[in-house]
Short mmCIF file of C-alpha atoms and ligand atoms in Angstrom, two decimals:
data_model
loop_
_atom_site.label_atom_id
_atom_site.label_comp_id
_atom_site.label_asym_id
_atom_site.label_seq_id
_atom_site.Cartn_x
_atom_site.Cartn_y
_atom_site.Cartn_z
CA UNK Y 215 74.45 104.39 113.05
CA UNK Y 216 76.44 101.56 111.45
CA UNK Y 217 78.84 101.64 114.34
CA UNK Y 218 76.00 101.00 116.76
CA UNK Y 219 74.56 98.22 114.58
CA UNK Y 220 77.74 96.16 114.39
CA UNK Y 221 78.46 96.43 118.09
CA UNK Y 222 74.85 95.77 119.09
CA UNK Y 223 74.88 92.60 116.99
CA UNK Y 224 78.03 91.45 118.76
CA UNK Y 225 76.70 92.37 122.20
CA UNK Y 226 73.46 90.48 121.57
CA UNK Y 227 75.44 87.47 120.40
CA UNK Y 228 77.55 87.47 123.56
CA UNK Y 229 74.44 87.69 125.73
CA UNK Y 230 72.71 84.89 123.84
CA UNK Y 231 75.79 82.69 124.27
CA UNK Y 232 76.03 83.69 127.91
CA UNK Y 233 79.62 84.88 127.50
CA UNK Y 234 80.95 87.46 129.94
CA UNK Y 235 82.46 90.29 127.90
CA UNK Y 236 85.36 90.64 130.35
CA UNK Y 237 86.42 87.11 129.62
CA UNK Y 238 86.87 87.62 125.86
CA UNK Y 239 90.40 86.86 124.65
CA UNK Y 240 89.86 88.25 121.20
CA UNK Y 241 87.42 88.64 118.33
CA UNK Y 242 87.98 87.10 114.92
CA UNK Y 243 85.97 88.37 111.95
CA UNK Y 244 85.84 85.95 109.01
CA UNK Y 245 84.36 87.60 105.93
CA UNK Y 246 83.59 86.16 102.47
CA UNK Y 247 85.54 88.69 100.44
CA UNK Y 248 88.95 90.10 99.58
CA UNK Y 249 90.65 91.56 102.64
CA UNK Y 250 92.95 94.59 102.62
CA UNK Y 251 95.24 93.34 105.39
CA UNK Y 252 97.11 96.62 105.71
CA UNK Y 253 94.04 98.75 106.39
CA UNK Y 254 91.75 96.12 107.90
CA UNK Y 255 88.97 96.64 105.38
CA UNK Y 256 87.03 94.37 103.08
CA UNK Y 257 88.02 95.30 99.51
CA UNK Y 258 85.19 93.49 97.70
CA UNK Y 259 82.73 90.73 98.36
CA UNK Y 260 80.55 88.93 95.86
CA UNK Y 261 78.46 87.48 98.68
CA UNK Y 262 77.60 90.35 101.02
CA UNK Y 263 76.80 93.95 100.05
CA UNK Y 264 79.47 96.16 101.57
CA UNK Y 265 80.51 99.83 101.24
CA UNK Y 266 83.91 100.71 99.81
CA UNK Y 267 84.77 102.58 102.99
CA UNK Y 268 83.73 99.87 105.38
CA UNK Y 269 84.99 100.67 108.86
CA UNK Y 270 83.38 97.96 110.93
CA UNK Y 271 86.74 96.61 112.02
CA UNK Y 272 87.47 99.99 113.63
CA UNK Y 273 84.01 100.28 115.21
CA UNK Y 274 84.54 96.95 116.90
CA UNK Y 275 88.14 97.84 117.76
CA UNK Y 276 86.94 101.02 119.50
CA UNK Y 277 84.26 99.21 121.42
CA UNK Y 278 86.49 96.31 122.53
CA UNK Y 279 89.78 98.14 122.74
CA UNK Y 280 91.48 95.88 125.26
CA UNK Y 281 91.49 92.74 123.15
CA UNK Y 282 92.91 91.85 119.72
CA UNK Y 283 90.48 92.06 116.81
CA UNK Y 284 91.35 90.03 113.76
CA UNK Y 285 89.85 90.48 110.27
CA UNK Y 286 90.39 87.85 107.60
CA UNK Y 287 88.92 85.98 104.67
CA UNK Y 288 86.58 83.24 105.89
CA UNK Y 289 88.41 80.57 103.87
CA UNK Y 290 91.63 81.24 105.83
CA UNK Y 291 89.90 80.22 109.03
CA UNK Y 292 88.15 77.23 107.45
CA UNK Y 293 91.57 76.07 106.27
CA UNK Y 294 92.92 76.49 109.79
CA UNK Y 295 90.00 74.50 111.23
CA UNK Y 296 90.67 71.71 108.72
CA UNK Y 297 94.32 71.65 109.72
CA UNK Y 298 93.58 71.63 113.45
CA UNK Y 299 90.52 69.40 113.64
CA UNK Y 300 89.94 67.66 110.34
CA UNK Y 301 93.17 66.14 109.15
CA UNK Y 302 94.91 64.08 111.77
CA UNK Y 303 98.05 65.21 113.51
CA UNK Y 304 101.03 67.08 112.23
CA UNK Y 305 99.67 68.38 108.95
CA UNK Y 306 101.73 71.44 108.03
CA UNK Y 307 100.69 72.25 104.47
CA UNK Y 308 97.03 72.22 103.56
CA UNK Y 309 94.81 73.89 100.98
CA UNK Y 310 91.10 74.39 101.59
CA UNK Y 311 89.10 75.01 98.41
CA UNK Y 312 85.61 76.37 98.87
CA UNK Y 313 83.39 75.87 95.81
CA UNK Y 314 80.02 77.59 95.86
CA UNK Y 315 78.81 80.42 93.61
CA UNK Y 316 82.44 81.46 93.51
CA UNK Y 317 85.63 79.57 94.26
CA UNK Y 318 87.80 80.63 97.20
CA UNK Y 319 90.60 79.05 99.13
CA UNK Y 320 92.61 79.19 102.30
CA UNK Y 321 96.26 78.19 102.39
CA UNK Y 322 98.16 76.78 105.36
CA UNK Y 323 101.92 76.77 104.81
CA UNK Y 324 104.30 75.44 107.44
CA UNK Y 325 101.42 75.35 109.90
CA UNK Y 326 100.45 79.01 109.48
CA UNK Y 327 97.77 80.85 107.52
CA UNK Y 328 99.40 82.22 104.37
CA UNK Y 329 97.84 85.47 103.14
CA UNK Y 330 100.45 86.64 100.64
CA UNK Y 331 101.76 90.20 100.65
CA UNK Y 332 98.37 91.88 100.22
CA UNK Y 333 95.93 89.25 101.41
CA UNK Y 334 95.23 87.91 97.93
CA UNK Y 335 96.91 84.51 98.22
CA UNK Y 336 94.35 81.78 97.72
CA UNK Y 337 92.37 83.44 94.93
CA UNK Y 338 92.31 80.05 93.28
CA UNK Y 339 89.05 80.88 91.52
CA UNK Y 340 91.06 83.12 89.20
CA UNK Y 341 93.73 80.63 88.24
CA UNK Y 342 93.22 80.03 84.53
CA UNK Y 343 92.92 76.51 83.18
CA UNK Y 344 92.22 77.60 79.59
CA UNK Y 345 93.77 80.66 77.98
CA UNK Y 346 91.07 80.50 75.29
CA UNK Y 347 88.25 79.92 77.77
CA UNK Y 348 85.32 82.21 78.56
CA UNK Y 349 86.10 85.72 79.76
CA UNK Y 350 85.96 86.10 83.56
CA UNK Y 351 84.82 89.25 85.36
CA UNK Y 352 88.43 89.66 86.57
CA UNK Y 353 89.62 90.20 82.98
CA UNK Y 354 91.35 86.85 82.55
CA UNK Y 355 90.06 83.92 80.49
CA UNK Y 356 89.20 80.38 81.54
CA UNK Y 357 89.37 81.03 85.30
CA UNK Y 358 88.43 78.03 87.47
CA UNK Y 359 85.48 80.06 88.76
CA UNK Y 360 84.02 80.42 85.26
CA UNK Y 361 84.67 76.76 84.41
CA UNK Y 362 83.80 74.67 87.49
CA UNK Y 363 81.83 76.73 90.01
CA UNK Y 364 78.25 75.70 90.73
CA UNK Y 365 76.71 78.31 88.38
CA UNK Y 366 79.13 77.14 85.66
CA UNK Y 367 77.88 73.58 86.07
CA UNK Y 368 74.23 74.71 86.02
CA UNK Y 369 74.91 76.72 82.83
CA UNK Y 370 76.44 73.79 81.00
CA UNK Y 371 73.52 71.61 81.99
CA UNK Y 372 70.94 74.22 80.95
CA UNK Y 373 72.63 74.78 77.57
CA UNK Y 374 72.57 71.05 76.91
CA UNK Y 375 68.90 70.76 77.87
CA UNK Y 376 68.03 73.73 75.63
CA UNK Y 377 69.86 72.13 72.72
CA UNK Y 378 67.78 68.98 73.14
CA UNK Y 379 69.97 66.55 75.12
CA UNK Y 380 67.99 63.99 77.10
CA UNK Y 381 68.51 64.00 80.85
CA UNK Y 382 66.70 62.95 84.01
CA UNK Y 383 67.32 66.44 85.36
CA UNK Y 384 64.70 67.79 82.97
CA UNK Y 385 62.12 65.27 84.20
CA UNK Y 386 62.89 65.85 87.88
CA UNK Y 387 62.57 69.61 87.45
CA UNK Y 388 59.30 69.30 85.51
CA UNK Y 389 57.84 66.93 88.11
CA UNK Y 390 58.73 69.08 91.12
CA UNK Y 391 58.34 72.51 89.46
CA UNK Y 392 61.89 73.07 90.62
CA UNK Y 393 65.05 74.78 89.41
CA UNK Y 394 68.35 72.94 88.90
CA UNK Y 395 69.98 72.29 92.26
CA UNK Y 396 73.10 70.43 93.32
CA UNK Y 397 70.85 67.82 94.94
CA UNK Y 398 69.03 67.20 91.65
CA UNK Y 399 72.33 66.77 89.82
CA UNK Y 400 73.39 64.27 92.48
CA UNK Y 401 70.12 62.36 92.21
CA UNK Y 402 70.52 62.11 88.44
CA UNK Y 403 74.16 61.03 88.77
CA UNK Y 404 73.19 58.19 91.13
CA UNK Y 405 70.72 57.04 88.48
CA UNK Y 406 73.62 57.06 85.99
CA UNK Y 407 72.22 59.89 83.88
CA UNK Y 408 74.52 60.09 80.89
CA UNK Y 409 74.61 63.86 80.44
CA UNK Y 410 75.07 64.55 84.15
CA UNK Y 411 77.92 62.04 84.44
CA UNK Y 412 79.53 63.58 81.38
CA UNK Y 413 79.36 67.06 82.93
CA UNK Y 414 80.62 65.85 86.33
CA UNK Y 415 83.48 64.05 84.65
CA UNK Y 416 84.43 67.12 82.63
CA UNK Y 417 84.20 69.41 85.69
CA UNK Y 418 86.27 66.99 87.78
CA UNK Y 419 88.93 66.88 85.08
CA UNK Y 420 89.10 70.67 84.83
CA UNK Y 421 89.25 71.03 88.59
CA UNK Y 422 91.99 68.40 88.75
CA UNK Y 423 94.05 70.46 86.28
CA UNK Y 424 93.62 73.58 88.40
CA UNK Y 425 94.41 71.71 91.60
CA UNK Y 426 97.53 70.22 90.06
CA UNK Y 427 98.82 73.73 89.34
CA UNK Y 428 98.44 74.43 93.04
CA UNK Y 429 99.99 71.10 94.04
CA UNK Y 430 103.01 71.71 91.84
CA UNK Y 431 103.45 75.17 93.31
CA UNK Y 432 102.96 74.42 97.01
CA UNK Y 433 103.33 70.66 97.48
CA UNK Y 434 100.59 70.34 100.14
CA UNK Y 435 99.93 67.18 102.14
CA UNK Y 436 96.17 67.65 102.06
CA UNK Y 437 93.63 69.37 99.84
CA UNK Y 438 90.19 69.74 101.39
CA UNK Y 439 87.21 70.60 99.21
CA UNK Y 440 84.33 72.37 100.93
CA UNK Y 441 81.17 74.24 100.01
CA UNK Y 442 77.97 73.36 98.16
CA UNK Y 443 79.81 71.30 95.58
CA UNK Y 444 80.50 68.54 98.13
CA UNK Y 445 76.79 67.69 97.93
CA UNK Y 446 77.64 66.04 94.61
CA UNK Y 447 79.09 63.24 96.71
CA UNK Y 448 81.65 60.59 95.90
CA UNK Y 449 80.79 60.37 92.20
CA UNK Y 450 82.48 63.74 91.82
CA UNK Y 451 85.28 63.30 94.39
CA UNK Y 452 86.46 59.95 93.02
CA UNK Y 453 86.74 61.44 89.53
CA UNK Y 454 88.79 64.39 90.82
CA UNK Y 455 91.14 61.98 92.60
CA UNK Y 456 91.53 59.81 89.53
CA UNK Y 457 92.38 62.73 87.24
CA UNK Y 458 94.80 64.18 89.79
CA UNK Y 459 96.60 60.84 90.07
CA UNK Y 460 96.89 60.70 86.27
CA UNK Y 461 98.83 63.96 86.02
CA UNK Y 462 100.90 63.93 89.22
CA UNK Y 463 104.67 64.08 89.49
CA UNK Y 464 105.91 60.64 90.47
CA UNK Y 465 106.96 61.39 94.08
CA UNK Y 466 103.50 62.87 94.68
CA UNK Y 467 101.57 59.83 93.45
CA UNK Y 468 99.34 58.32 96.18
CA UNK Y 469 100.81 60.84 98.61
CA UNK Y 470 98.33 63.70 98.49
CA UNK Y 471 95.21 63.34 100.56
CA UNK Y 472 92.23 64.77 98.69
CA UNK Y 473 88.94 64.80 100.54
CA UNK Y 474 85.76 66.66 101.26
CA UNK Y 475 85.48 68.69 104.43
CA UNK Y 476 84.16 66.44 107.18
CA UNK Y 477 83.89 69.02 109.96
CA UNK Y 478 80.40 69.66 111.24
CA UNK Y 479 79.12 73.13 112.03
CA UNK Y 480 80.67 76.44 111.10
CA UNK Y 481 84.33 75.90 110.18
CA UNK Y 482 84.96 79.66 109.93
CA UNK Y 483 84.12 80.31 113.59
CA UNK Y 484 85.84 77.11 114.67
CA UNK Y 485 89.08 77.96 112.86
CA UNK Y 486 88.91 81.65 113.76
CA UNK Y 487 88.50 80.95 117.47
CA UNK Y 488 91.30 78.37 117.46
CA UNK Y 489 93.58 80.72 115.56
CA UNK Y 490 93.11 83.53 118.08
CA UNK Y 491 93.70 81.14 120.98
CA UNK Y 492 96.82 79.67 119.37
CA UNK Y 493 98.35 83.07 118.74
CA UNK Y 494 97.20 85.23 121.59
CA UNK Y 495 99.73 84.09 124.15
CA UNK Y 496 102.65 84.70 121.84
CA UNK Y 497 103.64 88.28 122.59
CA UNK Y 498 103.52 90.68 119.68
CA UNK Y 499 101.68 88.51 117.24
CA UNK Y 500 98.17 89.80 117.67
CA UNK Y 501 98.71 92.68 120.03
CA UNK Y 502 100.75 95.26 118.12
CA UNK Y 503 98.77 95.51 114.94
CA UNK Y 504 97.57 92.33 113.39
CA UNK Y 505 100.03 90.21 111.55
CA UNK Y 506 99.77 86.65 110.43
ZN1 ZN P 150 88.93 85.40 86.92
#
């Protein structure tokens, strides 16, 4: 039943895009979740409901058995798209940080997607920036995901409103019968709302600490921030840059490009397609079992 569903979805997609199945070079599946790269399964996903014994990779493999099928974390392919299309020429080391409900990342090292030994490289959301911070669902304390994700920001704002702090956010929500959104936070920040600027500043500083851990470990040329959080605009980005500059090793100062993603459309499909094309003609890389 499932098997049919996955393949039907793909077949319909190909028909709607007017792509002849015989001309497919490969299929790349970018999933928001942890990937078991040895067994080609999704281990967990906080975004999509998925069975423990998910076999969709194999269903698709059976159906399209003449071409390479590639399964990876969606952030890997977004990172690859940013390297190929978003960053100018000759960028070899790039980190893509995706900040939404959770915090994920894709790492490009020496021009290639870096997955680590078990596909868990890039779990930046669970790098701790405070050993005494709030407990995270992973068991650690003070993880970036619990401190600077979008829900974390909403929580801080809500707690402040409940405890009586004045903010435009409260008025905007009351007027529009709305919930807190990233857009509302941005609107309030542009009107110089004191509480909102305070929270953005604090979040930017925390994120800068986390990013500096990554910079000191991997020495990237570029860090690209993507996801919902970019809707906060330059008010947030400029603060991140400032804090990062403050705590950078001297040779790194002014050298690291930190920016929001500027690619339009779906960066996962863009990067995934480019990755397959770049690797398919190199014998052995995608054909005998998938390796990165
Ligand atoms: Zn964690």
